[in-house]
Amino acid sequence: MPFVEIMDSTLRDGEQTSGVSFLPHEKLMIARLLLDKVNVDRLEVASARVSEGEKDAVAKICNFAEREGYLDRIEVLGFVDHHQSIDWIRDCGGKVINLLAKGSQKHCQQQLHRTPQQHIEDILEEVDYAEKMGLSVNLYLEDWSSGMRDSEEYVYRMMEGLKETPIKRFMLPDTLGHMNPMQCSEYIRKMVGYYPDKHFDFHAHNDYDLAVSNTLAAVMSGCKAVHVTVNGLGERCGNAPLASVQAILHDQLHVKTNLKEGQLNMISRVVEDHSGIAVAPNQPIVGENVFTQVAGVHADGDNKDNLYCNELMPERFGRKRAYALGKNSGKANIEKNLEELGMELTPEQTRKVTQRITELGDRKEFVTQADLPFIVSDVLKHNTQEDRVKMLSYMVSTSYGLKPIASIKVEINGQDYMAESTGDGQYDAFVKALRKIYKENLNRTFPRLANYTVSIPPGGHTDALVQTVIIWHEESGRTIRTQGLDADQTESAIKATFKMLNIVEREVSGSAG
């Protein structure tokens, strides 16, 4: 099985993401995790001569790496700058420089104002000095993809001038992110064909959303190493994402890497937290939703020999499959979630819970697994006898400086009643309107509210389901406890109230009969 090196550049190229700047201790922590837990082969941790804070971070990482035997895996981007980058890296304790040279004639002439031969001589001088200082050298051919497209002979001239040096790796960047996989394959095959004894890396950018595809093409065409960043961080549209590259190399090309797949979700969350750049919910491998089945037919298929699963099994990446709850769920999704929670329901109970979730899903984007016990409790505790007291319509309003107003229309034993009232809150106004109907139209007393408790599942958001539990006291001294469940807090309390009224009304009607 062929082997491919993985070089992670989150702490260098990834930090060029707009708004991202890791503190020295954060860089050290991420470096430790990438080396110890994720087991990347190499780690590019900084650009030389950026700042004193960067120098402190690189020194800390190199000190740690030396203690743990990782120092030859730590790399720092350096420049053709009369040895200044080499001295800077050496002062930090580093042993590897990724020397940035020009891979296109346009960059060489218009940015450096040097001829190709002059640039080669400058590079040779840096390589010779690095060797004397005990540093090994890898060489970036910056803008190499443009060089191959516009000035192919220049690229070969650079290689001819440098092929006899101790440069360990020649790194081929698609700096502007404008290649497609066909071009990538063509250009790399030429490089490998002309220089079969050289070690080539490929460094992708994602401007056309082709970074992963180009990385795949590069490996297929003979590259021995690829560059990635956690969560695809990087300048402009970013780089090839670590998790996606690992998955596609393993599953599509069947090549070997040293990465520990079970740690990919962990490092994604860490970098997400410290970079402040959120991972898209549909980001492959590490996105929040990528292992969530929404349609009930998919859950049913999974029950029947994993019909809707591919090689990207969530357990590979430290994840687990989830089955979304909502209007599209279906019975199979419900059963999967109940099974995970250790809850067993009869088929009829499951049908009622499914119906309730579908109703809630029409009003709420999704129902979480944490909501499910509340829903089950709400459905199973609700008496299935026909309601004698029904809500026909209501309107509650609130405004700054004015008391809330409630206008309601209810049906009690087949008769419609309407009332309005104000209150100290929306629910208070609603209950006062109900009390008015019971007093003025039915000449009946209304149980007293003794306790009112609201709770939401742990980690709930603004659209979380709300469970309202209300304790009522009747004049007889009896206590009634009812609960309501809804995404709207007022609606949840109203449902609890109507459960109580139906309990009372059924007893009144029963005694009258």
Coordinates of C-alpha atoms in Angstrom, one line a residue:
M1 CA 0.0 0.0 0.0
P2 CA 1.5 3.4 -1.0
F3 CA 2.2 5.9 1.7
V4 CA 1.6 9.7 1.7
E5 CA 3.0 12.2 4.1
I6 CA 0.6 14.8 5.7
M7 CA 2.1 18.2 6.4
D8 CA -0.3 20.4 8.5
S9 CA 0.0 24.2 8.1
T10 CA -2.8 25.3 10.4
L11 CA -0.4 27.3 12.5
R12 CA 1.2 29.1 9.5
D13 CA -1.0 29.2 6.4
G14 CA -4.1 28.7 8.5
E15 CA -3.2 31.7 10.6
Q16 CA -3.4 33.8 7.4
T17 CA -7.2 33.4 7.6
S18 CA -8.7 36.9 8.0
G19 CA -9.2 37.6 11.8
V20 CA -7.3 34.5 13.0
S21 CA -4.3 35.0 15.3
F22 CA -3.3 32.3 17.8
L23 CA -1.6 33.2 21.0
P24 CA 1.8 31.5 21.8
H25 CA 0.2 29.1 24.3
E26 CA -2.6 28.3 21.9
K27 CA -0.1 27.5 19.1
L28 CA 1.8 25.2 21.5
M29 CA -1.4 23.4 22.6
I30 CA -2.5 22.9 19.0
A31 CA 0.9 21.7 17.9
R32 CA 1.0 19.1 20.8
L33 CA -2.4 17.8 19.8
L34 CA -1.5 17.6 16.1
L35 CA 1.7 15.7 16.9
D36 CA 0.7 13.6 19.9
K37 CA -3.0 12.8 19.1
V38 CA -3.6 13.3 15.4
N39 CA -0.1 12.2 14.5
V40 CA 0.6 14.4 11.5
D41 CA 3.9 13.7 9.9
R42 CA 5.1 17.3 9.7
L43 CA 4.0 20.6 11.2
E44 CA 4.5 24.0 9.6
V45 CA 4.2 26.3 12.6
A46 CA 5.0 29.9 11.6
S47 CA 6.6 32.3 9.2
A48 CA 10.1 33.6 10.2
R49 CA 10.6 37.2 11.3
V50 CA 6.9 38.0 11.7
S51 CA 6.9 39.3 15.4
E52 CA 8.4 38.7 18.8
G53 CA 5.2 36.9 19.8
E54 CA 5.7 34.5 16.9
K55 CA 9.3 33.9 17.8
D56 CA 8.2 33.1 21.4
A57 CA 5.6 30.6 20.0
V58 CA 8.1 28.9 17.7
A59 CA 10.6 28.6 20.5
K60 CA 8.0 27.1 22.8
I61 CA 7.0 24.6 20.2
C62 CA 10.6 23.7 19.3
N63 CA 11.5 23.2 23.0
F64 CA 8.5 20.8 23.4
A65 CA 9.3 19.0 20.2
E66 CA 12.9 18.5 21.1
R67 CA 11.9 16.9 24.5
E68 CA 9.5 14.6 22.7
G69 CA 11.7 13.7 19.8
Y70 CA 9.6 15.6 17.2
L71 CA 12.0 18.4 16.3
D72 CA 12.7 17.2 12.8
R73 CA 8.9 17.3 12.2
I74 CA 8.7 21.1 13.0
E75 CA 9.0 23.4 10.0
V76 CA 9.1 27.2 9.6
L77 CA 8.5 29.2 6.5
G78 CA 11.6 31.3 5.6
F79 CA 12.7 33.7 2.9
V80 CA 15.6 34.3 0.6
D81 CA 16.7 37.3 2.8
H82 CA 20.5 37.1 3.2
H83 CA 20.3 34.5 6.0
Q84 CA 18.0 36.4 8.3
S85 CA 15.2 33.8 8.3
I86 CA 17.8 31.0 8.9
D87 CA 19.2 32.8 11.9
W88 CA 15.8 33.5 13.2
I89 CA 14.7 29.9 13.0
R90 CA 18.0 28.7 14.5
D91 CA 17.6 31.1 17.4
C92 CA 14.2 29.5 18.1
G93 CA 15.7 26.1 18.1
G94 CA 14.2 25.0 14.8
K95 CA 15.9 22.5 12.5
V96 CA 13.9 22.8 9.2
I97 CA 13.3 25.8 7.0
N98 CA 10.7 25.8 4.2
L99 CA 12.4 28.2 2.0
L100 CA 10.1 30.4 -0.2
A101 CA 11.4 30.8 -3.8
K102 CA 9.6 31.9 -6.9
G103 CA 7.9 29.2 -9.0
S104 CA 6.8 31.5 -11.9
Q105 CA 8.9 33.8 -14.1
K106 CA 6.3 36.6 -13.5
H107 CA 6.9 36.5 -9.8
C108 CA 10.7 36.3 -10.2
Q109 CA 11.0 39.2 -12.5
Q110 CA 8.2 41.5 -11.4
Q111 CA 8.3 40.9 -7.6
L112 CA 12.0 40.3 -7.0
H113 CA 13.4 42.1 -10.1
R114 CA 15.9 39.3 -10.5
T115 CA 16.7 37.1 -13.5
P116 CA 16.1 33.4 -13.1
Q117 CA 19.9 32.8 -12.8
Q118 CA 20.3 35.5 -10.2
H119 CA 17.4 34.0 -8.2
I120 CA 18.9 30.5 -8.4
E121 CA 22.2 31.8 -7.1
D122 CA 20.5 33.6 -4.2
I123 CA 18.7 30.3 -3.3
L124 CA 22.0 28.3 -3.5
E125 CA 23.6 30.8 -1.1
E126 CA 20.7 30.3 1.4
V127 CA 20.8 26.5 1.1
D128 CA 24.6 26.4 1.6
Y129 CA 24.3 28.7 4.7
A130 CA 21.4 26.6 6.2
E131 CA 23.4 23.4 5.8
K132 CA 26.3 25.0 7.6
M133 CA 23.9 26.1 10.4
G134 CA 22.6 22.6 10.8
L135 CA 19.2 23.2 9.2
S136 CA 17.6 21.0 6.6
V137 CA 15.9 22.7 3.7
N138 CA 12.5 22.2 1.9
L139 CA 11.8 24.5 -1.0
Y140 CA 8.5 26.2 -1.9
L141 CA 8.2 27.1 -5.6
E142 CA 5.6 29.8 -5.0
D143 CA 3.1 30.3 -7.7
W144 CA 4.2 27.1 -9.3
S145 CA 0.8 26.4 -10.9
S146 CA 1.0 29.7 -12.8
G147 CA 4.6 28.9 -13.6
M148 CA 3.6 25.7 -15.3
R149 CA 0.8 27.3 -17.2
D150 CA 2.6 30.5 -18.3
S151 CA 6.4 29.8 -18.1
E152 CA 7.0 26.1 -18.0
E153 CA 10.6 26.4 -19.1
Y154 CA 11.3 28.7 -16.1
V155 CA 10.1 26.0 -13.7
Y156 CA 12.4 23.4 -15.3
R157 CA 15.3 25.9 -15.2
M158 CA 14.8 26.3 -11.5
M159 CA 14.8 22.6 -11.0
E160 CA 17.9 22.1 -13.1
G161 CA 19.7 24.8 -11.1
L162 CA 18.7 23.2 -7.8
K163 CA 18.5 19.5 -8.3
E164 CA 22.0 18.8 -7.1
T165 CA 21.5 20.6 -3.8
P166 CA 20.6 18.9 -0.5
I167 CA 17.1 20.3 -0.7
K168 CA 15.0 17.5 0.8
R169 CA 11.5 18.3 -0.6
F170 CA 10.3 20.5 -3.5
M171 CA 6.9 21.9 -2.5
L172 CA 4.5 22.8 -5.4
P173 CA 1.8 25.3 -4.4
D174 CA -1.3 26.3 -6.3
T175 CA -0.8 29.7 -4.7
L176 CA -3.7 31.4 -6.5
G177 CA -6.0 28.3 -6.2
H178 CA -6.9 28.4 -9.9
M179 CA -6.0 24.9 -11.1
N180 CA -8.4 22.1 -11.8
P181 CA -7.7 18.4 -11.2
M182 CA -6.8 17.8 -14.9
Q183 CA -4.2 20.5 -15.0
C184 CA -2.9 19.5 -11.6
S185 CA -2.4 15.9 -12.8
E186 CA -0.8 17.0 -16.0
Y187 CA 1.7 19.4 -14.3
I188 CA 2.7 17.0 -11.6
R189 CA 3.2 14.1 -13.9
K190 CA 5.6 16.3 -15.9
M191 CA 7.5 17.2 -12.7
V192 CA 7.7 13.6 -11.5
G193 CA 8.6 12.4 -15.0
Y194 CA 11.5 14.8 -15.4
Y195 CA 12.7 14.4 -11.8
P196 CA 11.7 10.9 -10.6
D197 CA 14.2 10.9 -7.8
K198 CA 12.9 14.1 -6.2
H199 CA 10.3 14.3 -3.3
F200 CA 7.4 16.5 -4.3
D201 CA 4.8 18.0 -2.0
F202 CA 1.5 19.5 -3.2
H203 CA 0.0 22.6 -1.5
A204 CA -3.6 23.4 -2.5
H205 CA -5.7 26.5 -2.2
N206 CA -9.5 26.4 -2.4
D207 CA -10.6 29.4 -4.4
Y208 CA -12.6 27.3 -6.9
D209 CA -13.6 24.7 -4.2
L210 CA -11.2 22.3 -5.8
A211 CA -8.5 22.0 -3.1
V212 CA -9.4 18.4 -2.1
S213 CA -9.9 17.3 -5.7
N214 CA -6.6 18.8 -6.7
T215 CA -4.9 17.1 -3.7
L216 CA -6.4 13.8 -4.8
A217 CA -5.1 14.4 -8.4
A218 CA -1.6 15.3 -7.0
V219 CA -1.3 12.0 -5.1
M220 CA -2.6 10.0 -8.0
S221 CA 0.1 11.7 -10.2
G222 CA 3.0 10.9 -7.9
C223 CA 3.3 13.5 -5.1
K224 CA 4.6 12.0 -2.0
A225 CA 3.2 14.5 0.5
V226 CA 0.3 16.9 0.7
H227 CA -0.4 20.0 2.8
V228 CA -3.5 20.6 4.8
T229 CA -5.0 22.8 7.5
V230 CA -7.6 21.9 10.2
N231 CA -11.0 22.9 9.0
G232 CA -9.5 24.2 5.8
L233 CA -8.3 27.5 7.3
G234 CA -6.1 29.6 5.1
E235 CA -5.9 32.8 3.1
R236 CA -8.9 33.8 1.0
C237 CA -11.0 30.6 0.6
G238 CA -8.5 28.5 2.6
N239 CA -6.6 25.3 2.1
A240 CA -7.4 21.6 1.7
P241 CA -9.1 20.5 5.0
L242 CA -7.2 17.9 7.0
A243 CA -10.2 15.6 7.7
S244 CA -11.5 15.6 4.1
V245 CA -8.1 14.9 2.6
Q246 CA -7.6 12.0 5.0
A247 CA -11.0 10.5 4.1
I248 CA -10.5 10.8 0.4
L249 CA -7.0 9.4 0.4
H250 CA -8.0 6.5 2.6
D251 CA -11.3 5.6 0.9
Q252 CA -10.8 6.6 -2.7
L253 CA -7.1 5.9 -3.3
H254 CA -6.5 3.4 -0.5
V255 CA -3.2 5.0 0.4
K256 CA -1.7 4.8 3.9
T257 CA -1.2 7.8 6.2
N258 CA -0.1 8.0 9.8
L259 CA -3.2 10.0 10.9
K260 CA -5.4 8.8 13.7
E261 CA -8.8 9.3 12.3
G262 CA -10.6 9.1 15.7
Q263 CA -8.9 12.4 16.7
L264 CA -10.0 14.5 13.7
N265 CA -13.2 15.7 15.2
M266 CA -11.4 16.6 18.4
I267 CA -8.8 18.8 16.7
S268 CA -11.5 20.4 14.6
R269 CA -13.4 21.5 17.7
V270 CA -10.2 22.8 19.3
V271 CA -9.2 24.9 16.3
E272 CA -12.8 26.1 15.8
D273 CA -12.8 27.4 19.4
H274 CA -9.4 29.1 19.3
S275 CA -9.6 30.5 15.8
G276 CA -13.2 31.8 16.2
I277 CA -14.0 30.5 12.8
A278 CA -17.1 28.3 13.0
V279 CA -17.2 25.0 11.1
A280 CA -20.1 24.9 8.6
P281 CA -22.8 22.4 9.7
N282 CA -22.4 20.6 6.3
Q283 CA -18.6 20.5 6.3
P284 CA -17.6 16.9 5.5
I285 CA -16.4 14.7 8.3
V286 CA -16.4 17.4 11.1
G287 CA -19.6 19.4 10.4
E288 CA -22.4 19.2 13.0
N289 CA -24.9 17.7 10.5
V290 CA -22.9 15.4 8.4
F291 CA -23.8 12.2 10.3
T292 CA -27.4 13.2 10.9
Q293 CA -30.2 11.4 9.0
V294 CA -33.3 13.6 8.6
A295 CA -35.6 11.6 6.4
G296 CA -37.4 8.8 8.2
V297 CA -36.9 6.5 5.2
H298 CA -33.1 6.7 5.8
A299 CA -33.4 5.6 9.4
D300 CA -35.6 2.7 8.2
G301 CA -33.0 1.8 5.7
D302 CA -30.2 1.9 8.3
N303 CA -32.3 -0.5 10.4
K304 CA -32.3 -2.8 7.4
D305 CA -28.6 -3.4 7.0
N306 CA -27.3 0.2 6.9
L307 CA -28.8 0.9 3.5
Y308 CA -28.1 4.6 3.7
C309 CA -24.5 4.4 5.0
N310 CA -21.3 4.7 3.1
E311 CA -17.6 4.2 4.1
L312 CA -17.7 7.4 6.1
M313 CA -18.9 5.7 9.2
P314 CA -19.0 8.3 12.1
E315 CA -17.2 6.1 14.6
R316 CA -14.0 6.3 12.4
F317 CA -13.8 10.0 13.3
G318 CA -14.8 10.0 16.9
R319 CA -18.5 10.8 16.0
K320 CA -21.8 8.9 16.1
R321 CA -24.8 8.8 13.8
A322 CA -27.8 10.8 14.8
Y323 CA -31.4 10.7 13.6
A324 CA -33.0 14.1 13.4
L325 CA -36.4 14.6 14.9
G326 CA -38.9 16.8 13.1
K327 CA -41.7 16.8 10.6
N328 CA -39.7 14.5 8.2
S329 CA -38.7 12.0 10.9
G330 CA -41.0 9.1 10.6
K331 CA -41.3 6.3 13.0
A332 CA -37.8 4.8 12.3
N333 CA -36.1 8.0 13.4
I334 CA -38.1 8.1 16.6
E335 CA -37.3 4.5 17.4
K336 CA -33.6 5.1 16.8
N337 CA -33.6 7.9 19.3
L338 CA -35.7 6.1 21.8
E339 CA -33.4 3.1 21.6
E340 CA -30.3 5.3 22.3
L341 CA -32.1 6.8 25.3
G342 CA -33.0 3.4 26.6
M343 CA -36.7 4.1 26.3
E344 CA -39.2 1.4 25.2
L345 CA -42.7 2.3 23.9
T346 CA -45.5 0.3 22.5
P347 CA -46.3 0.7 18.8
E348 CA -49.3 2.8 19.7
Q349 CA -47.3 5.0 22.0
T350 CA -44.6 5.4 19.4
R351 CA -47.3 6.4 16.9
K352 CA -48.6 9.1 19.2
V353 CA -45.0 10.4 19.9
T354 CA -44.3 10.5 16.2
Q355 CA -47.5 12.5 15.6
R356 CA -46.6 14.9 18.3
I357 CA -43.1 15.4 16.9
T358 CA -44.4 16.0 13.4
E359 CA -46.8 18.7 14.8
L360 CA -43.9 20.3 16.7
G361 CA -41.6 20.1 13.6
D362 CA -44.1 22.1 11.6
R363 CA -43.4 25.0 14.0
K364 CA -39.8 24.4 14.9
E365 CA -36.7 23.7 12.7
F366 CA -35.8 20.5 14.5
V367 CA -36.5 18.7 17.7
T368 CA -33.4 17.5 19.6
Q369 CA -32.9 14.2 21.2
A370 CA -32.8 16.0 24.6
D371 CA -36.4 17.2 23.9
L372 CA -37.6 13.6 23.4
P373 CA -38.1 12.6 27.1
F374 CA -40.2 15.7 27.6
I375 CA -42.3 14.9 24.5
V376 CA -42.8 11.3 25.6
S377 CA -43.8 12.4 29.1
D378 CA -46.2 15.0 27.7
V379 CA -47.9 12.5 25.3
L380 CA -48.1 9.6 27.7
K381 CA -49.5 11.6 30.6
H382 CA -52.1 13.3 28.5
N383 CA -55.5 11.6 28.9
T384 CA -56.7 10.5 25.5
Q385 CA -60.4 11.1 26.2
E386 CA -62.0 13.7 24.0
D387 CA -61.4 17.2 25.3
R388 CA -64.5 19.0 26.7
V389 CA -62.7 22.3 26.9
K390 CA -61.0 23.3 23.6
M391 CA -59.1 26.4 22.5
L392 CA -60.6 27.8 19.4
S393 CA -58.4 30.9 19.0
Y394 CA -56.6 33.4 21.0
M395 CA -54.5 36.5 20.7
V396 CA -52.0 37.8 23.3
S397 CA -50.1 41.1 22.8
T398 CA -47.5 43.0 24.7
S399 CA -46.0 46.4 24.3
Y400 CA -43.6 48.7 26.1
G401 CA -45.2 50.7 28.9
L402 CA -48.6 49.0 28.5
K403 CA -50.1 45.8 30.2
P404 CA -50.4 42.7 28.0
I405 CA -53.8 42.0 26.5
A406 CA -55.4 38.6 25.9
S407 CA -58.4 38.0 23.7
I408 CA -59.7 34.4 23.7
K409 CA -62.4 32.1 22.2
V410 CA -63.0 28.7 23.8
E411 CA -65.4 25.9 23.5
I412 CA -66.7 24.3 26.7
N413 CA -69.0 21.3 26.4
G414 CA -70.0 22.4 22.8
Q415 CA -70.7 26.0 23.7
D416 CA -68.4 28.9 22.5
Y417 CA -67.4 31.7 24.8
M418 CA -65.3 34.8 24.2
A419 CA -63.5 37.2 26.7
E420 CA -60.8 39.8 26.9
S421 CA -58.5 40.8 29.8
T422 CA -55.3 42.5 30.7
G423 CA -52.6 41.1 33.0
D424 CA -49.1 41.5 34.4
G425 CA -47.8 39.1 31.6
Q426 CA -49.2 37.4 28.6
Y427 CA -50.1 34.2 30.4
D428 CA -51.6 36.2 33.3
A429 CA -53.8 38.1 30.9
F430 CA -54.8 34.8 29.2
V431 CA -55.8 33.2 32.6
K432 CA -57.7 36.3 33.7
A433 CA -59.8 36.1 30.5
L434 CA -60.5 32.4 31.2
R435 CA -61.5 33.2 34.8
K436 CA -63.9 35.8 33.4
I437 CA -65.6 33.2 31.2
Y438 CA -65.9 30.7 34.1
K439 CA -67.2 33.4 36.5
E440 CA -69.5 35.4 34.3
N441 CA -70.8 32.7 31.9
L442 CA -70.6 29.5 33.9
N443 CA -70.9 30.8 37.4
R444 CA -68.0 28.5 38.3
T445 CA -64.9 28.9 40.3
F446 CA -61.5 28.5 38.6
P447 CA -58.7 26.5 40.4
R448 CA -55.9 28.6 41.9
L449 CA -52.5 28.4 40.4
A450 CA -50.1 27.3 43.2
N451 CA -46.8 26.8 41.5
Y452 CA -45.5 27.4 38.0
T453 CA -42.2 25.8 36.8
V454 CA -40.5 26.2 33.4
S455 CA -37.7 24.0 32.1
I456 CA -35.8 23.4 28.8
P457 CA -33.5 20.6 27.8
P458 CA -29.8 21.1 28.7
G459 CA -28.0 23.2 26.0
G460 CA -31.3 24.5 24.6
H461 CA -31.3 27.4 22.2
T462 CA -33.9 30.2 21.6
D463 CA -36.1 27.7 19.8
A464 CA -35.8 25.0 22.4
L465 CA -38.9 23.1 23.6
V466 CA -40.3 24.5 26.8
Q467 CA -41.9 22.3 29.4
T468 CA -44.2 24.0 31.8
V469 CA -45.5 22.3 34.9
I470 CA -48.3 23.9 36.8
I471 CA -49.7 22.9 40.2
W472 CA -53.4 23.9 40.8
H473 CA -55.4 24.0 44.0
E474 CA -59.1 23.5 44.0
E475 CA -61.5 24.8 46.7
S476 CA -62.0 21.3 47.9
G477 CA -58.3 21.2 48.7
R478 CA -57.4 18.8 45.9
T479 CA -54.1 19.4 44.0
I480 CA -53.9 18.9 40.2
R481 CA -50.5 18.8 38.5
T482 CA -50.5 19.3 34.7
Q483 CA -47.7 20.0 32.1
G484 CA -47.5 21.4 28.7
L485 CA -44.8 21.3 26.0
D486 CA -44.2 23.7 23.1
A487 CA -41.4 25.7 21.5
D488 CA -43.3 28.8 22.7
Q489 CA -43.4 29.4 26.5
T490 CA -46.8 31.0 26.6
E491 CA -48.3 28.2 24.4
S492 CA -46.7 25.6 26.7
A493 CA -48.4 27.2 29.8
I494 CA -51.7 27.4 27.9
K495 CA -51.5 23.7 27.1
A496 CA -50.9 22.8 30.7
T497 CA -53.9 25.0 31.7
F498 CA -56.3 23.3 29.3
K499 CA -55.2 19.8 30.5
M500 CA -56.2 20.9 34.0
L501 CA -59.6 22.3 32.7
N502 CA -60.4 19.1 30.9
I503 CA -59.6 17.0 34.1
V504 CA -62.0 19.2 36.0
E505 CA -64.7 19.3 33.3
R506 CA -64.8 15.5 32.9
E507 CA -65.3 15.1 36.6
V508 CA -68.0 17.8 36.7
S509 CA -69.8 16.2 33.7
G510 CA -69.4 12.7 35.2
S511 CA -70.9 13.7 38.6
A512 CA -73.8 15.5 36.8
G513 CA -74.6 12.3 34.9

